[in-house]
Amino acid sequence: MKIQNLTKFQKRVLGLVRQIPKGKVTTYKMIAKVLRRPKAQRAVGNALNKNPKPIKIPCHRVVRSNGQIGSYKLGQRKKIKLLEREEIIIKNKRVQELDKYLFRW
DNA sequence: CCTGGGGCAGCCG
DNA sequence: ACGGCTGCCCCAG
């Protein structure tokens, strides 16, 4: 079975996301910034879309910078459920008090 | 609330 | 290799 053909960029994105603990979240934009590619948020999203291990690598903890949930490979429903299961308050498809849950590298 | 345009790694022909 | 698209985005108006 074939391991990963992931690009360097993708690996770095996933590597960061893997560090986000339960109950915390981050944004596409922040990841882009940490990777020193401040305008590549969309590319970050694309990289997450290729996440090979949705469980091990919690890309559901990555939301939009305005608190909106954003999309998810397995469906937005699922993403919301997973987040709520981690005690994150979501109302009208938007994380309440985003800054309170933000994870900092 | 909605709209348009910017920006960028990957993918595909 | 090359150019055009696409998409888990963002922000100004």
mmCIF file with all atom_site columns, C-alpha atoms (C1' of nucleotides) in Angstrom:
data_model
loop_
_atom_site.group_PDB
_atom_site.id
_atom_site.type_symbol
_atom_site.label_atom_id
_atom_site.label_alt_id
_atom_site.label_comp_id
_atom_site.label_asym_id
_atom_site.label_entity_id
_atom_site.label_seq_id
_atom_site.pdbx_PDB_ins_code
_atom_site.Cartn_x
_atom_site.Cartn_y
_atom_site.Cartn_z
_atom_site.occupancy
_atom_site.B_iso_or_equiv
_atom_site.pdbx_formal_charge
_atom_site.auth_seq_id
_atom_site.auth_comp_id
_atom_site.auth_asym_id
_atom_site.auth_atom_id
_atom_site.pdbx_PDB_model_num
ATOM 1   C CA    . MET A 1 1   ? 0.000   0.000  0.000   1.00 0.00 ? 1   MET A CA    1
ATOM 2   C CA    . LYS A 1 2   ? 1.107   3.409  -0.899  1.00 0.00 ? 2   LYS A CA    1
ATOM 3   C CA    . ILE A 1 3   ? 2.204   5.686  1.880   1.00 0.00 ? 3   ILE A CA    1
ATOM 4   C CA    . GLN A 1 4   ? 1.992   9.387  1.200   1.00 0.00 ? 4   GLN A CA    1
ATOM 5   C CA    . ASN A 1 5   ? 2.773   11.298 -1.796  1.00 0.00 ? 5   ASN A CA    1
ATOM 6   C CA    . LEU A 1 6   ? 2.378   14.626 -0.282  1.00 0.00 ? 6   LEU A CA    1
ATOM 7   C CA    . THR A 1 7   ? 4.244   17.731 -1.237  1.00 0.00 ? 7   THR A CA    1
ATOM 8   C CA    . LYS A 1 8   ? 6.416   19.549 1.205   1.00 0.00 ? 8   LYS A CA    1
ATOM 9   C CA    . PHE A 1 9   ? 3.831   22.241 1.579   1.00 0.00 ? 9   PHE A CA    1
ATOM 10  C CA    . GLN A 1 10  ? 1.108   19.748 2.365   1.00 0.00 ? 10  GLN A CA    1
ATOM 11  C CA    . LYS A 1 11  ? 3.245   17.972 4.902   1.00 0.00 ? 11  LYS A CA    1
ATOM 12  C CA    . ARG A 1 12  ? 4.035   21.186 6.674   1.00 0.00 ? 12  ARG A CA    1
ATOM 13  C CA    . VAL A 1 13  ? 0.390   22.125 6.831   1.00 0.00 ? 13  VAL A CA    1
ATOM 14  C CA    . LEU A 1 14  ? -0.628  18.748 8.170   1.00 0.00 ? 14  LEU A CA    1
ATOM 15  C CA    . GLY A 1 15  ? 2.282   18.771 10.570  1.00 0.00 ? 15  GLY A CA    1
ATOM 16  C CA    . LEU A 1 16  ? 1.003   21.936 12.161  1.00 0.00 ? 16  LEU A CA    1
ATOM 17  C CA    . VAL A 1 17  ? -2.593  20.851 12.291  1.00 0.00 ? 17  VAL A CA    1
ATOM 18  C CA    . ARG A 1 18  ? -1.616  17.661 14.014  1.00 0.00 ? 18  ARG A CA    1
ATOM 19  C CA    . GLN A 1 19  ? -0.479  19.706 17.007  1.00 0.00 ? 19  GLN A CA    1
ATOM 20  C CA    . ILE A 1 20  ? -3.829  21.306 17.674  1.00 0.00 ? 20  ILE A CA    1
ATOM 21  C CA    . PRO A 1 21  ? -5.247  19.815 20.852  1.00 0.00 ? 21  PRO A CA    1
ATOM 22  C CA    . LYS A 1 22  ? -8.841  18.879 21.458  1.00 0.00 ? 22  LYS A CA    1
ATOM 23  C CA    . GLY A 1 23  ? -10.960 21.885 22.250  1.00 0.00 ? 23  GLY A CA    1
ATOM 24  C CA    . LYS A 1 24  ? -8.760  24.317 20.381  1.00 0.00 ? 24  LYS A CA    1
ATOM 25  C CA    . VAL A 1 25  ? -8.994  25.621 16.837  1.00 0.00 ? 25  VAL A CA    1
ATOM 26  C CA    . THR A 1 26  ? -7.073  27.680 14.342  1.00 0.00 ? 26  THR A CA    1
ATOM 27  C CA    . THR A 1 27  ? -7.733  29.332 11.003  1.00 0.00 ? 27  THR A CA    1
ATOM 28  C CA    . TYR A 1 28  ? -6.570  28.811 7.454   1.00 0.00 ? 28  TYR A CA    1
ATOM 29  C CA    . LYS A 1 29  ? -5.078  32.247 7.496   1.00 0.00 ? 29  LYS A CA    1
ATOM 30  C CA    . MET A 1 30  ? -3.029  31.626 10.601  1.00 0.00 ? 30  MET A CA    1
ATOM 31  C CA    . ILE A 1 31  ? -1.547  28.487 9.219   1.00 0.00 ? 31  ILE A CA    1
ATOM 32  C CA    . ALA A 1 32  ? -0.594  30.392 6.090   1.00 0.00 ? 32  ALA A CA    1
ATOM 33  C CA    . LYS A 1 33  ? 1.077   33.013 8.197   1.00 0.00 ? 33  LYS A CA    1
ATOM 34  C CA    . VAL A 1 34  ? 2.998   30.541 10.323  1.00 0.00 ? 34  VAL A CA    1
ATOM 35  C CA    . LEU A 1 35  ? 4.297   28.958 7.148   1.00 0.00 ? 35  LEU A CA    1
ATOM 36  C CA    . ARG A 1 36  ? 5.480   32.381 6.018   1.00 0.00 ? 36  ARG A CA    1
ATOM 37  C CA    . ARG A 1 37  ? 3.110   32.350 3.111   1.00 0.00 ? 37  ARG A CA    1
ATOM 38  C CA    . PRO A 1 38  ? 0.618   34.934 4.348   1.00 0.00 ? 38  PRO A CA    1
ATOM 39  C CA    . LYS A 1 39  ? -1.494  34.965 1.231   1.00 0.00 ? 39  LYS A CA    1
ATOM 40  C CA    . ALA A 1 40  ? -1.765  31.254 0.754   1.00 0.00 ? 40  ALA A CA    1
ATOM 41  C CA    . GLN A 1 41  ? -4.771  30.551 2.954   1.00 0.00 ? 41  GLN A CA    1
ATOM 42  C CA    . ARG A 1 42  ? -6.662  29.041 0.098   1.00 0.00 ? 42  ARG A CA    1
ATOM 43  C CA    . ALA A 1 43  ? -3.787  26.784 -0.758  1.00 0.00 ? 43  ALA A CA    1
ATOM 44  C CA    . VAL A 1 44  ? -3.825  25.730 2.886   1.00 0.00 ? 44  VAL A CA    1
ATOM 45  C CA    . GLY A 1 45  ? -7.433  24.716 2.535   1.00 0.00 ? 45  GLY A CA    1
ATOM 46  C CA    . ASN A 1 46  ? -6.585  22.703 -0.530  1.00 0.00 ? 46  ASN A CA    1
ATOM 47  C CA    . ALA A 1 47  ? -3.823  20.961 1.334   1.00 0.00 ? 47  ALA A CA    1
ATOM 48  C CA    . LEU A 1 48  ? -6.201  20.013 4.128   1.00 0.00 ? 48  LEU A CA    1
ATOM 49  C CA    . ASN A 1 49  ? -8.618  18.688 1.593   1.00 0.00 ? 49  ASN A CA    1
ATOM 50  C CA    . LYS A 1 50  ? -6.012  16.051 0.865   1.00 0.00 ? 50  LYS A CA    1
ATOM 51  C CA    . ASN A 1 51  ? -5.728  15.040 4.473   1.00 0.00 ? 51  ASN A CA    1
ATOM 52  C CA    . PRO A 1 52  ? -5.145  11.299 4.360   1.00 0.00 ? 52  PRO A CA    1
ATOM 53  C CA    . LYS A 1 53  ? -5.950  10.689 8.034   1.00 0.00 ? 53  LYS A CA    1
ATOM 54  C CA    . PRO A 1 54  ? -8.936  12.773 9.105   1.00 0.00 ? 54  PRO A CA    1
ATOM 55  C CA    . ILE A 1 55  ? -8.877  11.233 12.558  1.00 0.00 ? 55  ILE A CA    1
ATOM 56  C CA    . LYS A 1 56  ? -5.215  11.443 13.342  1.00 0.00 ? 56  LYS A CA    1
ATOM 57  C CA    . ILE A 1 57  ? -4.892  14.820 11.713  1.00 0.00 ? 57  ILE A CA    1
ATOM 58  C CA    . PRO A 1 58  ? -7.737  16.955 13.051  1.00 0.00 ? 58  PRO A CA    1
ATOM 59  C CA    . CYS A 1 59  ? -8.372  19.305 10.189  1.00 0.00 ? 59  CYS A CA    1
ATOM 60  C CA    . HIS A 1 60  ? -11.868 19.873 11.522  1.00 0.00 ? 60  HIS A CA    1
ATOM 61  C CA    . ARG A 1 61  ? -10.184 22.219 13.986  1.00 0.00 ? 61  ARG A CA    1
ATOM 62  C CA    . VAL A 1 62  ? -9.348  24.615 11.232  1.00 0.00 ? 62  VAL A CA    1
ATOM 63  C CA    . VAL A 1 63  ? -12.026 27.203 10.573  1.00 0.00 ? 63  VAL A CA    1
ATOM 64  C CA    . ARG A 1 64  ? -12.357 30.464 8.703   1.00 0.00 ? 64  ARG A CA    1
ATOM 65  C CA    . SER A 1 65  ? -10.806 33.561 10.162  1.00 0.00 ? 65  SER A CA    1
ATOM 66  C CA    . ASN A 1 66  ? -14.196 35.153 10.757  1.00 0.00 ? 66  ASN A CA    1
ATOM 67  C CA    . GLY A 1 67  ? -15.397 32.208 12.801  1.00 0.00 ? 67  GLY A CA    1
ATOM 68  C CA    . GLN A 1 68  ? -17.438 30.543 10.108  1.00 0.00 ? 68  GLN A CA    1
ATOM 69  C CA    . ILE A 1 69  ? -16.998 26.823 9.957   1.00 0.00 ? 69  ILE A CA    1
ATOM 70  C CA    . GLY A 1 70  ? -15.700 26.468 6.453   1.00 0.00 ? 70  GLY A CA    1
ATOM 71  C CA    . SER A 1 71  ? -15.928 23.361 4.376   1.00 0.00 ? 71  SER A CA    1
ATOM 72  C CA    . TYR A 1 72  ? -14.870 19.844 5.193   1.00 0.00 ? 72  TYR A CA    1
ATOM 73  C CA    . LYS A 1 73  ? -14.054 16.783 3.190   1.00 0.00 ? 73  LYS A CA    1
ATOM 74  C CA    . LEU A 1 74  ? -16.553 14.674 5.066   1.00 0.00 ? 74  LEU A CA    1
ATOM 75  C CA    . GLY A 1 75  ? -19.223 17.355 5.126   1.00 0.00 ? 75  GLY A CA    1
ATOM 76  C CA    . GLN A 1 76  ? -19.760 20.480 7.140   1.00 0.00 ? 76  GLN A CA    1
ATOM 77  C CA    . ARG A 1 77  ? -22.312 18.681 9.310   1.00 0.00 ? 77  ARG A CA    1
ATOM 78  C CA    . LYS A 1 78  ? -19.632 16.329 10.479  1.00 0.00 ? 78  LYS A CA    1
ATOM 79  C CA    . LYS A 1 79  ? -17.204 19.130 11.128  1.00 0.00 ? 79  LYS A CA    1
ATOM 80  C CA    . ILE A 1 80  ? -19.686 20.922 13.331  1.00 0.00 ? 80  ILE A CA    1
ATOM 81  C CA    . LYS A 1 81  ? -20.495 17.765 15.239  1.00 0.00 ? 81  LYS A CA    1
ATOM 82  C CA    . LEU A 1 82  ? -16.856 17.042 15.888  1.00 0.00 ? 82  LEU A CA    1
ATOM 83  C CA    . LEU A 1 83  ? -16.248 20.555 17.168  1.00 0.00 ? 83  LEU A CA    1
ATOM 84  C CA    . GLU A 1 84  ? -19.287 20.553 19.413  1.00 0.00 ? 84  GLU A CA    1
ATOM 85  C CA    . ARG A 1 85  ? -18.165 17.234 20.754  1.00 0.00 ? 85  ARG A CA    1
ATOM 86  C CA    . GLU A 1 86  ? -15.057 19.085 21.887  1.00 0.00 ? 86  GLU A CA    1
ATOM 87  C CA    . GLU A 1 87  ? -17.103 21.614 23.796  1.00 0.00 ? 87  GLU A CA    1
ATOM 88  C CA    . ILE A 1 88  ? -16.788 24.343 21.238  1.00 0.00 ? 88  ILE A CA    1
ATOM 89  C CA    . ILE A 1 89  ? -19.855 26.521 21.068  1.00 0.00 ? 89  ILE A CA    1
ATOM 90  C CA    . ILE A 1 90  ? -21.222 26.976 17.580  1.00 0.00 ? 90  ILE A CA    1
ATOM 91  C CA    . LYS A 1 91  ? -24.218 29.060 16.690  1.00 0.00 ? 91  LYS A CA    1
ATOM 92  C CA    . ASN A 1 92  ? -25.538 29.586 13.186  1.00 0.00 ? 92  ASN A CA    1
ATOM 93  C CA    . LYS A 1 93  ? -22.577 27.836 11.693  1.00 0.00 ? 93  LYS A CA    1
ATOM 94  C CA    . ARG A 1 94  ? -20.184 30.135 13.422  1.00 0.00 ? 94  ARG A CA    1
ATOM 95  C CA    . VAL A 1 95  ? -17.770 29.548 16.263  1.00 0.00 ? 95  VAL A CA    1
ATOM 96  C CA    . GLN A 1 96  ? -18.643 31.828 19.156  1.00 0.00 ? 96  GLN A CA    1
ATOM 97  C CA    . GLU A 1 97  ? -15.753 33.703 20.696  1.00 0.00 ? 97  GLU A CA    1
ATOM 98  C CA    . LEU A 1 98  ? -13.206 32.347 18.329  1.00 0.00 ? 98  LEU A CA    1
ATOM 99  C CA    . ASP A 1 99  ? -10.290 34.065 20.057  1.00 0.00 ? 99  ASP A CA    1
ATOM 100 C CA    . LYS A 1 100 ? -11.087 32.115 23.186  1.00 0.00 ? 100 LYS A CA    1
ATOM 101 C CA    . TYR A 1 101 ? -10.450 28.800 21.463  1.00 0.00 ? 101 TYR A CA    1
ATOM 102 C CA    . LEU A 1 102 ? -7.498  29.764 19.330  1.00 0.00 ? 102 LEU A CA    1
ATOM 103 C CA    . PHE A 1 103 ? -4.440  27.604 19.559  1.00 0.00 ? 103 PHE A CA    1
ATOM 104 C CA    . ARG A 1 104 ? -1.088  29.415 19.359  1.00 0.00 ? 104 ARG A CA    1
ATOM 105 C CA    . TRP A 1 105 ? 2.067   27.879 18.076  1.00 0.00 ? 105 TRP A CA    1
ATOM 106 C "C1'" . DC  B 2 1   ? -26.261 40.941 3.683   1.00 0.00 ? 1   DC  B "C1'" 1
ATOM 107 C "C1'" . DC  B 2 2   ? -23.979 40.479 -1.053  1.00 0.00 ? 2   DC  B "C1'" 1
ATOM 108 C "C1'" . DT  B 2 3   ? -20.248 41.120 -4.728  1.00 0.00 ? 3   DT  B "C1'" 1
ATOM 109 C "C1'" . DG  B 2 4   ? -15.888 41.203 -6.854  1.00 0.00 ? 4   DG  B "C1'" 1
ATOM 110 C "C1'" . DG  B 2 5   ? -11.299 40.593 -7.021  1.00 0.00 ? 5   DG  B "C1'" 1
ATOM 111 C "C1'" . DG  B 2 6   ? -6.899  39.042 -5.152  1.00 0.00 ? 6   DG  B "C1'" 1
ATOM 112 C "C1'" . DG  B 2 7   ? -3.845  35.240 -4.347  1.00 0.00 ? 7   DG  B "C1'" 1
ATOM 113 C "C1'" . DC  B 2 8   ? -1.634  30.618 -4.562  1.00 0.00 ? 8   DC  B "C1'" 1
ATOM 114 C "C1'" . DA  B 2 9   ? -0.251  25.363 -4.383  1.00 0.00 ? 9   DA  B "C1'" 1
ATOM 115 C "C1'" . DG  B 2 10  ? -1.900  21.483 -7.061  1.00 0.00 ? 10  DG  B "C1'" 1
ATOM 116 C "C1'" . DC  B 2 11  ? -4.029  19.133 -10.582 1.00 0.00 ? 11  DC  B "C1'" 1
ATOM 117 C "C1'" . DC  B 2 12  ? -5.029  18.020 -15.318 1.00 0.00 ? 12  DC  B "C1'" 1
ATOM 118 C "C1'" . DG  B 2 13  ? -4.878  18.141 -20.192 1.00 0.00 ? 13  DG  B "C1'" 1
ATOM 119 C "C1'" . DA  C 3 1   ? 7.240   21.680 -19.368 1.00 0.00 ? 1   DA  C "C1'" 1
ATOM 120 C "C1'" . DC  C 3 2   ? 3.185   25.017 -19.775 1.00 0.00 ? 2   DC  C "C1'" 1
ATOM 121 C "C1'" . DG  C 3 3   ? -1.012  27.388 -19.122 1.00 0.00 ? 3   DG  C "C1'" 1
ATOM 122 C "C1'" . DG  C 3 4   ? -5.616  27.305 -17.309 1.00 0.00 ? 4   DG  C "C1'" 1
ATOM 123 C "C1'" . DC  C 3 5   ? -8.604  25.883 -13.738 1.00 0.00 ? 5   DC  C "C1'" 1
ATOM 124 C "C1'" . DT  C 3 6   ? -10.016 24.834 -9.035  1.00 0.00 ? 6   DT  C "C1'" 1
ATOM 125 C "C1'" . DG  C 3 7   ? -10.824 25.276 -4.229  1.00 0.00 ? 7   DG  C "C1'" 1
ATOM 126 C "C1'" . DC  C 3 8   ? -12.000 23.318 3.502   1.00 0.00 ? 8   DC  C "C1'" 1
ATOM 127 C "C1'" . DC  C 3 9   ? -10.090 31.441 1.739   1.00 0.00 ? 9   DC  C "C1'" 1
ATOM 128 C "C1'" . DC  C 3 10  ? -10.031 36.660 2.780   1.00 0.00 ? 10  DC  C "C1'" 1
ATOM 129 C "C1'" . DC  C 3 11  ? -11.120 41.373 2.699   1.00 0.00 ? 11  DC  C "C1'" 1
ATOM 130 C "C1'" . DA  C 3 12  ? -12.728 45.782 1.087   1.00 0.00 ? 12  DA  C "C1'" 1
ATOM 131 C "C1'" . DG  C 3 13  ? -16.805 48.139 -0.435  1.00 0.00 ? 13  DG  C "C1'" 1
#
